[in-house]
Short mmCIF file of C-alpha atoms in Angstrom, two decimals:
data_model
loop_
_atom_site.label_atom_id
_atom_site.label_comp_id
_atom_site.label_asym_id
_atom_site.label_seq_id
_atom_site.Cartn_x
_atom_site.Cartn_y
_atom_site.Cartn_z
CA MET D 429 34.74 224.61 5.55
CA ARG D 430 35.72 227.92 4.35
CA LYS D 431 32.97 229.72 5.99
CA HIS D 432 34.09 228.22 9.16
CA ARG D 433 37.81 229.13 8.75
CA ALA D 434 36.35 232.82 7.79
CA ALA D 435 34.38 232.91 10.99
CA VAL D 436 37.31 231.90 12.98
CA LEU D 437 39.76 234.18 11.47
CA GLY D 438 37.28 237.17 12.26
CA ILE D 439 37.05 236.18 16.00
CA VAL D 440 40.81 236.01 16.11
CA CYS D 441 41.00 239.52 14.12
CA SER D 442 38.51 240.97 16.65
CA GLY D 443 40.36 239.65 19.56
CA PHE D 444 43.56 240.96 18.23
CA MET D 445 41.92 244.34 17.78
CA LEU D 446 40.54 244.50 21.32
CA THR D 447 43.83 243.32 22.83
CA ALA D 448 45.77 245.94 20.82
CA SER D 449 43.37 248.71 22.10
CA ALA D 450 43.54 247.35 25.73
CA ALA D 451 47.25 247.73 25.29
CA ASP D 452 47.24 251.32 26.05
CA PRO D 453 48.61 252.51 29.47
CA ALA D 454 45.66 252.19 32.19
CA ARG D 455 45.34 254.84 34.58
CA LEU D 456 43.82 254.87 37.99
CA SER D 457 41.24 257.12 39.51
CA ASP D 458 43.93 259.54 40.71
CA GLY D 459 45.72 259.65 37.35
CA ARG D 460 48.55 257.51 38.13
CA LEU D 461 49.69 254.72 35.65
CA GLU D 462 48.28 251.46 37.01
CA ASP D 463 51.05 249.20 38.71
CA ALA D 464 50.69 245.63 37.81
CA VAL D 465 52.99 244.61 40.77
CA GLU D 466 51.01 246.79 43.29
CA ASP D 467 47.87 245.08 41.62
CA VAL D 468 48.55 241.63 42.13
CA GLN D 469 49.80 242.41 45.85
CA THR D 470 46.55 244.52 46.62
CA PRO D 471 44.34 242.52 49.19
CA ARG D 472 40.74 242.23 48.05
CA THR D 473 37.97 241.27 50.67
CA PRO D 474 35.28 239.18 48.85
CA ALA D 475 31.60 239.44 50.00
CA VAL D 476 30.63 237.17 52.83
CA THR D 477 27.90 235.55 51.59
CA ARG D 478 28.42 231.84 52.43
CA PRO D 479 28.73 230.06 55.96
CA GLU D 480 32.38 228.83 55.44
CA GLN D 481 33.38 232.32 54.62
CA LYS D 482 32.57 233.49 58.11
CA LEU D 483 35.28 233.89 60.80
CA ASN D 484 34.61 231.79 64.00
CA ALA D 485 35.88 231.88 67.35
CA HIS D 486 38.85 229.67 66.50
CA ASP D 487 39.82 231.55 63.44
CA ARG D 488 40.04 234.57 65.87
CA SER D 489 42.02 232.79 68.47
CA GLY D 490 45.78 233.12 69.06
CA ASP D 491 46.04 229.47 69.24
CA PHE D 492 48.22 229.57 66.11
CA VAL D 493 50.85 231.70 67.45
CA ALA D 494 54.07 230.12 68.91
CA PRO D 495 53.71 231.05 72.67
CA SER D 496 50.37 229.01 72.60
CA ALA D 497 51.58 225.90 71.49
CA LYS D 498 51.12 222.80 73.75
CA PRO D 499 54.51 220.77 73.97
CA SER D 500 54.47 217.48 72.89
CA SER D 501 55.71 215.95 76.18
CA PRO D 502 55.07 217.16 79.46
CA ALA D 503 58.54 215.88 80.25
CA PHE D 504 59.80 219.27 78.78
CA ARG D 505 58.84 220.98 81.99
CA ASN D 506 62.04 219.84 83.70
CA GLN D 507 64.12 220.72 80.68
CA PRO D 508 66.08 224.14 80.09
CA ASP D 509 63.59 226.85 79.44
CA LYS D 510 60.89 224.33 79.24
CA GLY D 511 62.06 223.00 76.03
CA LYS D 512 61.09 226.63 74.32
CA VAL D 513 63.25 228.83 72.10
CA LEU D 514 63.12 232.15 74.01
CA GLY D 515 65.56 233.92 71.90
CA PHE D 516 66.16 234.49 68.32
CA ASP D 517 63.86 232.28 65.94
CA PHE D 518 65.28 232.84 62.36
CA ALA D 519 62.15 231.95 60.89
CA ARG D 520 59.93 234.47 62.63
CA ASP D 521 61.77 237.04 64.57
CA PRO D 522 62.56 240.19 62.61
CA LEU D 523 66.17 240.42 61.94
CA ASN D 524 68.18 243.01 63.78
CA ALA D 525 65.23 243.75 66.08
CA LYS D 526 66.14 245.46 69.38
CA ALA D 527 63.83 243.04 71.41
CA PRO D 528 63.78 239.36 70.92
CA MET D 529 60.78 238.05 69.29
CA GLN D 530 59.51 241.40 68.35
CA THR D 531 56.42 241.28 66.18
CA PHE D 532 56.24 243.07 62.71
CA GLN D 533 53.65 245.37 64.03
CA GLU D 534 55.83 246.23 67.02
CA THR D 535 58.80 247.00 64.70
CA MET D 536 56.63 248.99 62.34
CA LYS D 537 55.30 251.14 65.09
CA ALA D 538 58.62 252.22 66.41
CA ASP D 539 60.02 252.78 62.87
CA ILE D 540 57.24 255.19 62.07
CA ASP D 541 57.30 256.79 65.51
CA ALA D 542 60.92 257.19 64.84
CA LEU D 543 60.68 258.61 61.25
CA PRO D 544 60.10 262.34 62.10
CA LYS D 545 63.57 262.34 64.07
CA VAL D 546 65.13 260.43 61.51
CA LYS D 547 63.99 263.01 58.59
CA ALA D 548 64.60 266.19 60.80
CA THR D 549 68.12 264.93 61.79
CA GLN D 550 69.20 264.28 57.88
CA ARG D 551 67.70 267.51 57.00
CA ALA D 552 69.65 269.42 59.32
CA LEU D 553 72.85 267.71 58.20
CA LEU D 554 72.14 268.57 54.58
CA GLU D 555 71.04 272.37 55.23
CA GLU D 556 74.23 272.74 57.41
CA ARG D 557 76.13 271.52 54.41
CA TYR D 558 74.32 272.72 51.24
CA ASN D 559 72.55 275.42 50.21
CA LEU D 560 69.45 273.35 49.12
CA THR D 561 67.49 276.14 47.29
CA PRO D 562 68.07 275.25 43.59
CA ARG D 563 69.47 277.41 40.91
CA LEU D 564 68.58 276.37 37.46
CA ASP D 565 70.17 276.84 34.46
CA PRO D 566 67.79 278.54 32.07
CA SER D 567 68.91 276.98 28.84
CA ALA D 568 70.74 273.63 29.53
CA LYS D 569 68.54 270.73 29.83
CA MET D 570 68.85 266.99 30.37
CA SER D 571 67.80 264.76 27.36
CA ARG D 572 63.96 265.05 27.89
CA GLY D 573 64.18 268.69 28.97
CA LYS D 574 64.64 268.94 32.86
CA PRO D 575 66.80 271.86 33.46
CA LEU D 576 70.18 271.51 34.92
CA PRO D 577 70.94 272.34 38.67
CA VAL D 578 73.71 274.86 38.69
CA GLY D 579 76.29 275.04 41.83
CA PRO D 580 78.45 275.12 43.54
CA THR D 581 76.00 274.22 46.63
CA ALA D 582 78.43 273.61 49.38
CA ARG D 583 78.52 275.77 52.27
CA LEU D 584 81.98 276.97 53.02
CA ALA D 585 83.45 277.66 56.53
CA ARG D 586 83.17 281.03 57.96
CA GLY D 587 85.87 283.54 56.41
CA LEU D 588 86.77 280.96 53.44
CA SER D 589 86.37 281.16 49.96
CA TRP D 590 87.02 278.68 47.19
CA GLU D 591 90.52 280.65 46.07
CA LYS D 592 91.50 280.47 49.84
CA LEU D 593 90.51 276.76 50.46
CA ALA D 594 92.26 275.77 47.27
CA GLU D 595 95.60 277.31 48.65
CA MET D 596 95.26 275.34 51.92
CA LYS D 597 97.21 272.19 52.52
CA PRO D 598 95.17 268.93 53.05
CA GLU D 599 96.45 268.83 56.56
CA GLU D 600 95.16 272.30 57.32
CA ILE D 601 91.71 271.66 55.95
CA ARG D 602 91.17 268.64 57.98
CA ASP D 603 92.25 270.16 61.07
CA GLN D 604 89.99 273.09 60.69
CA GLY D 605 87.23 270.77 59.56
CA ALA D 606 86.88 272.92 56.52
CA PHE D 607 86.42 270.29 53.72
CA PRO D 608 83.21 270.98 52.36
CA TYR D 609 82.51 267.56 50.77
CA PRO D 610 82.60 264.89 53.57
CA SER D 611 81.14 261.55 52.97
CA LEU D 612 77.17 261.60 52.92
CA PRO D 613 75.74 259.14 55.21
CA HIS D 614 72.48 257.06 54.82
CA PRO D 615 69.67 258.74 56.60
CA LYS D 616 69.36 255.40 58.67
CA GLN D 617 72.47 253.85 58.63
CA SER D 618 71.71 251.16 61.18
CA THR D 619 69.19 249.86 58.95
CA GLY D 620 70.59 251.14 55.63
CA GLY D 621 68.84 249.65 52.51
CA GLN D 622 67.17 250.97 49.22
CA VAL D 623 65.43 254.41 49.36
CA PHE D 624 63.57 255.87 46.43
CA PRO D 625 62.55 259.24 45.60
CA GLN D 626 59.24 260.39 46.17
CA ILE D 627 58.32 260.96 42.37
CA GLN D 628 59.05 257.39 41.85
CA ILE D 629 56.92 256.22 44.97
CA ASP D 630 54.23 258.57 43.56
CA GLN D 631 53.76 256.20 40.50
CA PHE D 632 54.82 253.01 42.13
CA PRO D 633 53.67 253.20 45.87
CA ARG D 634 54.79 249.77 46.69
CA LEU D 635 58.24 251.30 47.00
CA GLN D 636 57.34 253.45 50.13
CA ARG D 637 59.05 252.48 52.88
CA PHE D 638 57.86 253.18 56.60
CA ASP D 639 61.28 253.82 58.26
CA VAL D 640 62.96 256.37 55.94
CA GLU D 641 62.52 258.84 53.23
CA PHE D 642 64.50 260.17 50.32
CA ASP D 643 66.41 263.16 51.57
CA LEU D 644 67.71 265.17 48.57
CA PRO D 645 65.54 267.74 46.70
CA ASP D 646 64.12 266.72 43.57
CA ALA D 647 65.61 269.64 41.40
CA PHE D 648 69.16 267.68 41.92
CA LEU D 649 67.92 264.24 40.89
CA PRO D 650 67.90 262.90 37.40
CA GLU D 651 64.94 263.26 34.95
CA PHE D 652 61.75 260.97 35.67
CA PRO D 653 61.16 258.93 33.42
CA PRO D 654 65.00 259.01 31.88
CA ALA D 655 65.23 258.76 28.23
CA ILE D 656 66.18 255.59 26.89
CA PHE D 657 68.56 255.09 24.04
CA LEU D 658 69.59 251.62 22.12
CA GLN D 659 72.64 250.93 20.82
CA ASN D 660 71.03 248.54 18.23
CA ARG D 661 68.73 251.44 17.05
CA PRO D 662 70.79 254.65 17.33
CA GLU D 663 68.57 256.25 14.68
CA LEU D 664 65.34 256.17 17.01
CA GLY D 665 66.87 258.50 19.76
CA ASP D 666 64.81 258.25 22.89
CA VAL D 667 62.55 255.15 22.82
CA SER D 668 60.91 255.55 26.21
CA ARG D 669 58.16 257.48 24.70
CA GLY D 670 57.84 259.23 28.22
CA GLU D 671 56.95 255.82 30.01
CA VAL D 672 58.58 254.16 32.73
CA VAL D 673 59.35 250.55 31.63
CA SER D 674 57.94 248.12 33.73
CA ILE D 675 56.09 244.49 33.60
CA ASN D 676 53.08 246.70 32.65
CA ASN D 677 54.68 247.92 28.99
CA PHE D 678 57.87 246.25 28.33
CA HIS D 679 56.43 244.13 25.91
CA ARG D 680 54.64 246.65 24.07
CA LEU D 681 57.48 249.16 24.04
CA PHE D 682 60.14 246.88 23.03
CA LYS D 683 58.72 243.89 20.91
CA ASP D 684 59.76 245.66 17.83
CA LEU D 685 62.91 247.07 18.87
CA VAL D 686 65.06 244.05 20.47
CA THR D 687 65.48 240.42 19.77
CA PRO D 688 63.37 237.84 21.61
CA VAL D 689 66.52 236.82 23.57
CA GLN D 690 66.89 240.59 24.83
CA LEU D 691 63.27 240.81 25.17
CA ASP D 692 63.21 237.92 27.73
CA GLY D 693 66.07 239.40 29.52
CA LEU D 694 63.89 242.74 29.77
CA ARG D 695 61.14 240.50 31.40
CA LEU D 696 63.44 239.31 33.89
CA LEU D 697 64.78 242.72 34.42
CA VAL D 698 61.38 244.22 35.41
CA THR D 699 60.27 241.19 37.46
CA PRO D 700 60.30 241.93 41.28
CA PHE D 701 62.15 239.51 43.30
CA ALA D 702 62.52 239.47 47.17
CA GLN D 703 64.92 242.30 48.36
CA GLU D 704 66.36 243.24 51.72
CA GLU D 705 63.89 245.80 52.85
CA PHE D 706 60.92 244.65 50.29
CA ASN D 707 59.87 241.15 50.78
CA ALA D 708 57.21 239.19 52.55
CA THR D 709 59.01 238.70 55.93
CA ASP D 710 58.59 240.31 59.15
CA ASP D 711 61.90 242.46 59.08
CA ARG D 712 60.62 244.08 55.88
CA LYS D 713 60.12 247.95 55.74
CA VAL D 714 57.14 248.25 53.64
CA LYS D 715 53.68 247.89 55.21
CA ARG D 716 52.30 245.16 53.15
CA PRO D 717 54.07 242.07 51.95
CA SER D 718 55.99 242.62 48.96
CA LEU D 719 57.15 240.48 46.01
CA GLY D 720 60.19 242.69 46.16
CA VAL D 721 61.82 245.16 43.51
CA ALA D 722 62.64 244.68 39.97
CA CYS D 723 66.42 245.68 38.55
CA MET D 724 64.73 248.44 36.73
CA ASP D 725 62.75 249.74 39.93
CA CYS D 726 66.61 250.95 40.92
CA HIS D 727 67.88 251.33 37.26
CA VAL D 728 64.76 252.98 35.74
CA ASN D 729 64.93 252.94 32.11
CA GLY D 730 68.28 251.62 32.06
CA HIS D 731 69.55 254.55 34.05
CA THR D 732 68.87 255.96 37.51
CA THR D 733 66.60 258.32 39.67
CA ALA D 734 69.60 258.63 42.22
CA GLN D 735 68.05 255.94 44.46
CA PHE D 736 70.88 254.83 47.26
CA HIS D 737 71.54 252.18 49.42
CA LEU D 738 74.70 250.82 51.40
CA ASN D 739 77.67 249.38 49.86
CA PRO D 740 77.50 245.47 50.30
CA ASP D 741 81.24 245.01 50.46
CA THR D 742 81.96 246.51 53.81
CA ARG D 743 81.60 245.54 57.60
CA PRO D 744 80.68 246.20 60.08
CA GLN D 745 77.26 248.19 59.54
CA GLU D 746 78.93 251.74 60.55
CA ARG D 747 81.77 251.43 58.03
CA ARG D 748 79.35 250.70 55.24
CA MET D 749 79.15 253.68 52.83
CA ARG D 750 76.15 255.27 50.98
CA LEU D 751 76.02 254.25 47.20
CA ASP D 752 73.89 255.89 44.57
CA THR D 753 72.52 253.81 41.79
CA THR D 754 74.62 254.06 38.82
CA SER D 755 73.38 254.08 35.17
CA LEU D 756 73.50 251.31 32.87
CA ARG D 757 74.12 253.28 29.89
CA GLY D 758 76.95 252.19 27.87
CA LEU D 759 77.41 248.96 30.00
CA PHE D 760 78.61 247.30 26.83
CA ASN D 761 81.81 249.42 26.92
CA GLN D 762 82.61 248.58 30.74
CA GLN D 763 84.84 246.40 31.87
CA ILE D 764 84.32 246.33 35.80
CA HIS D 765 81.13 246.57 37.59
CA GLY D 766 80.22 247.28 41.08
CA SER D 767 81.45 250.49 42.82
CA LYS D 768 84.21 248.56 44.91
CA ARG D 769 83.86 244.98 43.97
CA SER D 770 85.30 245.17 40.48
CA LEU D 771 83.40 242.40 39.24
CA ARG D 772 84.65 241.57 35.81
CA SER D 773 81.32 240.82 33.90
CA VAL D 774 77.81 242.20 34.07
CA GLU D 775 76.64 238.53 34.09
CA ASP D 776 78.64 238.12 37.34
CA PHE D 777 77.08 241.15 38.82
CA THR D 778 73.77 240.33 37.78
CA GLU D 779 73.62 236.78 39.31
CA PHE D 780 75.57 237.96 42.56
CA GLU D 781 73.10 240.53 43.43
CA PHE D 782 69.79 238.31 43.35
CA ARG D 783 71.81 235.79 45.18
CA THR D 784 72.20 238.08 48.04
CA ALA D 785 68.85 239.91 47.70
CA TYR D 786 70.46 243.17 46.15
CA PHE D 787 73.34 244.95 47.67
CA ASN D 788 73.74 243.45 51.00
CA GLY D 789 76.33 240.90 50.44
CA ASP D 790 74.60 238.40 52.61
CA PRO D 791 73.14 235.16 51.14
CA ILE D 792 71.87 233.88 54.55
CA HIS D 793 69.35 237.01 54.83
CA ALA D 794 68.40 236.27 51.17
CA MET D 795 67.63 232.66 51.91
CA LYS D 796 64.99 233.90 54.47
CA LYS D 797 63.64 236.52 52.46
CA GLY D 798 63.41 234.58 49.03
CA ILE D 799 66.55 233.66 47.42
CA THR D 800 66.50 233.59 43.57
CA ILE D 801 68.87 231.28 41.79
CA PHE D 802 69.17 231.88 38.05
CA ASP D 803 70.24 229.59 35.38
CA ARG D 804 73.04 230.85 33.57
CA ILE D 805 71.17 231.24 30.59
CA GLN D 806 68.65 233.67 31.99
CA VAL D 807 71.60 235.55 33.41
CA SER D 808 72.92 235.75 29.81
CA HIS D 809 69.64 237.25 28.48
CA MET D 810 69.45 239.95 31.28
CA ALA D 811 73.10 240.79 30.18
CA GLN D 812 72.05 240.97 26.74
CA MET D 813 69.48 243.50 27.31
CA GLN D 814 71.48 245.44 29.90
CA ASN D 815 74.41 245.92 27.10
CA MET D 816 71.70 247.31 24.65
CA PHE D 817 71.43 250.64 26.83
CA ASP D 818 73.52 253.43 25.08
CA PHE D 819 74.60 257.02 26.27
CA PRO D 820 72.60 259.99 25.10
CA PRO D 821 73.63 261.62 21.65
CA ALA D 822 76.56 263.96 22.19
CA PRO D 823 76.10 265.87 18.74
CA LYS D 824 79.31 267.96 19.56
CA LEU D 825 81.61 265.00 19.83
CA SER D 826 83.38 263.02 16.93
CA ALA D 827 83.34 259.59 16.31
CA GLU D 828 86.30 259.10 18.59
CA GLY D 829 84.68 260.74 21.28
CA GLN D 830 86.52 264.28 20.99
CA LEU D 831 85.02 267.59 21.15
CA ASP D 832 84.47 268.96 17.36
CA ALA D 833 85.97 272.22 17.27
CA ALA D 834 83.66 273.35 14.52
CA LYS D 835 80.64 272.81 16.56
CA ALA D 836 81.98 274.03 19.94
CA THR D 837 81.58 277.34 21.67
CA PRO D 838 84.86 279.25 22.96
CA ALA D 839 84.14 278.18 26.25
CA GLU D 840 83.67 274.63 25.66
CA LEU D 841 86.96 274.50 23.65
CA ARG D 842 88.78 276.18 26.41
CA GLY D 843 86.98 273.45 29.04
CA ARG D 844 88.30 270.71 26.99
CA ASP D 845 91.98 272.06 27.17
CA VAL D 846 91.22 272.20 30.86
CA PHE D 847 90.10 268.65 30.94
CA PHE D 848 93.02 267.08 29.01
CA ASN D 849 95.62 269.29 30.57
CA LYS D 850 95.85 271.62 33.59
CA GLY D 851 92.28 269.63 35.26
CA ARG D 852 94.08 266.31 34.85
CA CYS D 853 90.70 264.81 34.24
CA ALA D 854 91.57 262.54 31.28
CA SER D 855 94.32 260.84 33.60
CA CYS D 856 91.23 258.69 34.57
CA HIS D 857 88.63 259.52 32.32
CA THR D 858 89.87 258.85 28.73
CA PRO D 859 87.60 259.17 25.58
CA PRO D 860 85.74 257.79 23.96
CA GLY D 861 84.04 256.48 26.92
CA TYR D 862 85.59 258.87 29.50
CA LEU D 863 86.65 256.05 31.73
CA ASP D 864 89.71 253.81 32.25
CA HIS D 865 88.39 250.75 33.63
CA GLN D 866 90.05 250.82 36.97
CA MET D 867 89.72 251.57 40.48
CA HIS D 868 91.59 254.54 42.29
CA ASP D 869 91.70 255.68 45.91
CA LEU D 870 91.52 259.54 46.18
CA LYS D 871 92.91 259.32 50.05
CA LEU D 872 90.21 261.70 51.25
CA GLU D 873 91.24 260.92 54.68
CA ARG D 874 93.83 263.49 54.16
CA PHE D 875 90.96 266.23 54.12
CA VAL D 876 88.67 264.75 56.84
CA ASN D 877 88.49 263.14 60.05
CA GLU D 878 87.06 260.05 59.04
CA PRO D 879 88.15 256.91 57.35
CA GLY D 880 88.80 257.10 53.51
CA ASP D 881 86.73 255.07 51.04
CA GLY D 882 89.43 252.99 49.63
CA PRO D 883 89.60 252.49 45.87
CA MET D 884 86.50 253.11 43.86
CA LYS D 885 85.81 252.47 40.15
CA THR D 886 86.23 255.31 37.76
CA PHE D 887 82.59 255.97 36.33
CA THR D 888 81.99 257.12 32.85
CA LEU D 889 81.41 260.90 32.14
CA ARG D 890 79.42 260.20 28.83
CA GLY D 891 75.93 261.73 29.43
CA ILE D 892 77.21 263.06 32.59
CA LYS D 893 74.70 266.05 32.86
CA ASP D 894 71.77 263.51 32.98
CA SER D 895 73.07 261.98 36.41
CA PRO D 896 73.18 264.36 39.24
CA PRO D 897 74.17 264.00 42.09
CA TYR D 898 77.78 262.69 41.63
CA LEU D 899 80.51 260.68 43.38
CA HIS D 900 79.64 257.39 44.42
CA ASP D 901 77.59 258.73 47.25
CA GLY D 902 75.99 261.66 45.81
CA ARG D 903 77.66 264.16 48.00
CA LEU D 904 78.21 266.33 45.07
CA LEU D 905 74.94 267.86 43.80
CA THR D 906 75.75 269.64 40.66
CA LEU D 907 78.53 269.40 38.10
CA GLU D 908 80.09 272.62 39.60
CA ASP D 909 80.47 270.77 42.85
CA THR D 910 82.32 268.19 41.19
CA VAL D 911 84.74 270.60 39.76
CA GLU D 912 85.13 272.22 43.11
CA PHE D 913 85.73 268.90 44.77
CA PHE D 914 88.39 267.59 42.29
CA ASN D 915 90.26 270.90 42.37
CA LEU D 916 90.83 270.29 46.05
CA VAL D 917 91.63 266.74 46.02
CA LEU D 918 94.17 267.09 43.18
CA GLY D 919 95.31 270.10 44.01
CA THR D 920 95.03 271.49 40.49
CA LYS D 921 94.14 275.22 41.50
CA LEU D 922 91.77 276.19 38.50
CA THR D 923 90.76 279.82 38.26
CA LYS D 924 87.24 280.58 38.51
CA GLU D 925 86.99 280.91 34.61
CA GLU D 926 88.62 277.52 34.06
CA LYS D 927 85.98 275.79 36.36
CA SER D 928 83.38 277.46 34.44
CA ASP D 929 84.65 276.33 31.11
CA LEU D 930 85.32 272.88 32.38
CA VAL D 931 81.67 272.51 33.35
CA ALA D 932 80.53 273.88 29.81
CA PHE D 933 82.86 271.10 28.38
CA MET D 934 81.60 268.04 30.55
CA ARG D 935 77.91 269.17 29.51
CA GLN D 936 78.56 268.09 25.90
CA LEU D 937 80.19 264.71 26.71
#
């Protein structure tokens, strides 16, 4: 009996050792990390060795498509349209297709044919507005070492300087079309939907759309992969270990760092579910049927890589605004969620997004694409994990979130004074979280010939250097652009030196 137990134990131990060895990240032949979601969706053709595996004439026929179906009664010949549904069929027709009953292949071909023009149009708009040649700070870095981009990048109207522009009244700026930061549109507004940066698609090809591509240069985006900081294990610092958390590695990376409840929430956060453009239906925008996307495809490592979509809260389509994916860092200290909806708990936000196939505000589309209804227990587990993500360390801030004068440079100290006084930043961004849990309307229609955005929530400035581009739609590519924007909108008339000092201070948050 003892020998038998020892043998069993040896087998178990050997199996454990084999499993532990196999837990290392698997790489594909091209060097990319293996993507378990992509793998499970990759069709494989078995070798045809048996008669029943061979396709026959019936298998290849068109008898299975709707137009070939024989009517159940010849009496239909005398009924309207011979009893056929000639218009929209909710189960088969791509939603928003320009032609009734258009096939997926026809829709995809039209989108692919239109893509070069979509890209060229957006590129021309961006180059007209911005200098897209990045200037990188030689010393200032994000949490994992990516250099910070330096601005301002906005192109000013001929004959204007930032100083002259700041002296003009809002009506003058609007009438001359001189406001350098109008709203940034989605590259394909009529379709909208989530768009991922190329660096993320390189690792997860399932996120590649065929109808639109990401538009901003990589230098103006957050790090990939972003660092991960946990508020329950602050002594560890960055726990990402240089990996993107996914279904491949979440258990290995976090089993010793979080509770079983939080780990179960993380499992759900990295599980793909049907999304508006990433799904199995004919109106998808990916070539192969897709299981969807996960929460942490967008909130990568609990942060962001500046993926964008359209806000779900406005209609009609042309009035919807571009929204950047926001960071989940410091979520435990935030009281409202959603850029415009002001949802009062992360549980409500999580549940609502799954019910509407992510960021579309439409449960009818979600029912077609694969609606997900979570039990409130599962939602609470997801919320528990989201509340673990912390801000990056800020070694120059005190426990109260104030700049420590003994550690700060003269420029940072001067910038602090601008932030809390002349710059009026602290009226909305109050320590220690540097937000006020409110929504504010900047009344941007004073400066541009376009409708205003209405109230938007105050986003936290903690760890702000890790989160370019800025504002809800990413129209401000750098912190310098952000300072110029608010100098105009708030009429603070900061000097060139005050603007530079203010940036220096915000980099320390």
